[in-house]
Amino acid sequence: MKIAVLTGGGDCPGLNAVIRAVAKSAHQNGIEVLGIKDGFRGAVEGDFMPLSISDVSGILPRGGTILGTTNRDNPFAYETKLNGVTKTMDRSDDVLRNLKEHGVDVLVAIGGDGSLNIALKFANKGLSVIGIPKTIDNDLMATDQTFGFQTAVETAQEALDRLHTTAESHHRVMVLELMGRYAGWIALYAGVAGGADVILIPEIPYNLNRVAQSIQRRAKQGKKFSIIVVAEGAKPMGGEMVVERMVAGRFDPIKLGGIGAKIGNDLEEQFGMETRVTVLGHLQRGGSPNSYDRVLSSRYGVAAVDAVLEKEFGIMVALQGRDIVRVPLHQAVDKLKLVPLIDPLLLTARSLGIELGD
Ligand code: F6P
């Protein structure tokens, strides 16, 4: 038996911990493991590498992925240069051929909704596929948590702790823009953990007057600074998300970014509040996974190999309560998991008096 592992989409803390767990558990069970370089690009181009025990030694705490990754290069719409002209082609059969040539029986795809959607298409083509849910955004259905999310939240909370001290010294409004795409999970968790005064998420379009009033109320109580956490996908009531740019060839061509600057400008212009804006960006994706993510990643990796041993394919391993379970792959990618308006932490935030902008 031989399995091949790839990491696809944006990287996140814990990818190496999963790769290590898959390799260790597989070798213990007499299964050979190959790594595929740079996500589905390597699968199309036949760029494979061995993943022996020594190849994964020492990578548990390391950020990023030793395999490389990409959030473009979809084999079903793959940009290929032919006679100097770039064409978009279906190269999925090349992937199947490459896997066969390397004697691979099972593909383990570690990814978010983009990569797992591709994995599902391969499952529908008859390939034995197992998915592992990765993304700092925590926006995958059918799992309570993706790995990488907790570490991103911790990084954002540390940033908020630092912003607090400078905000207080200068009596300023500080805006921190966080990642998360169309979901507000990172902003909600980091905002509560970091003691934010305002949390704005895509699921609740905001009214700037409400935000300004909450800051003015604080000022009247003697708190002359305020901290606003805003998810990159947040939008004003009746308005649109702020798109930084379109990136052709990406799984999702829309690259969000800029809502923090918009809120900062609007607060200064419309309410005369001195405001500074920080965009935390890819700091949320880099660095070593925290202990929660190391444990979750290790559990996911081992659970994927268990599924291989029991020959259960077309599934994703998922966290439900304290258990790692198997769910049909399509359940994970049919739609995004957004923050429900009755989410317990959202209700907690309201009870804490945090302004949610609505
Ligand atoms: O999906 C992970 C993520 O970090 C999102 O939160 C963010 O919108 C996006 O990827 C950024 O992508 P890129 O690395 O292409 O800038």
CSV table of N, CA and C in Angstrom, one decimal, residues 23 27 33 50-57:
chain,number,residue,atom,x,y,z
A,23,ALA,N,2.9,10.4,8.1
A,23,ALA,CA,4.1,9.6,7.7
A,23,ALA,C,4.4,8.6,8.8
A,27,HIS,N,4.0,4.6,8.3
A,27,HIS,CA,5.2,3.7,8.4
A,27,HIS,C,5.0,2.7,9.5
A,33,VAL,N,4.9,6.2,2.0
A,33,VAL,CA,4.3,7.5,1.9
A,33,VAL,C,5.2,8.4,0.9
A,50,PRO,N,10.1,11.5,-1.6
A,50,PRO,CA,9.8,10.5,-0.5
A,50,PRO,C,9.5,11.1,0.8
A,51,LEU,N,8.7,10.5,1.6
A,51,LEU,CA,8.5,11.0,3.0
A,51,LEU,C,8.8,9.9,4.0
A,52,SER,N,10.0,9.7,4.2
A,52,SER,CA,10.5,8.7,5.2
A,52,SER,C,10.4,9.2,6.6
A,53,ILE,N,10.6,8.4,7.6
A,53,ILE,CA,10.6,8.8,9.0
A,53,ILE,C,11.6,10.0,9.1
A,54,SER,N,12.8,9.8,8.5
A,54,SER,CA,13.8,10.8,8.7
A,54,SER,C,13.4,12.1,8.0
A,55,ASP,N,12.7,12.0,6.9
A,55,ASP,CA,12.2,13.3,6.2
A,55,ASP,C,11.3,14.1,7.1
A,56,VAL,N,10.6,13.5,8.0
A,56,VAL,CA,9.6,14.2,8.8
A,56,VAL,C,10.1,14.5,10.3
A,57,SER,N,11.4,14.1,10.5
A,57,SER,CA,11.9,14.3,11.8
A,57,SER,C,12.1,15.7,12.1
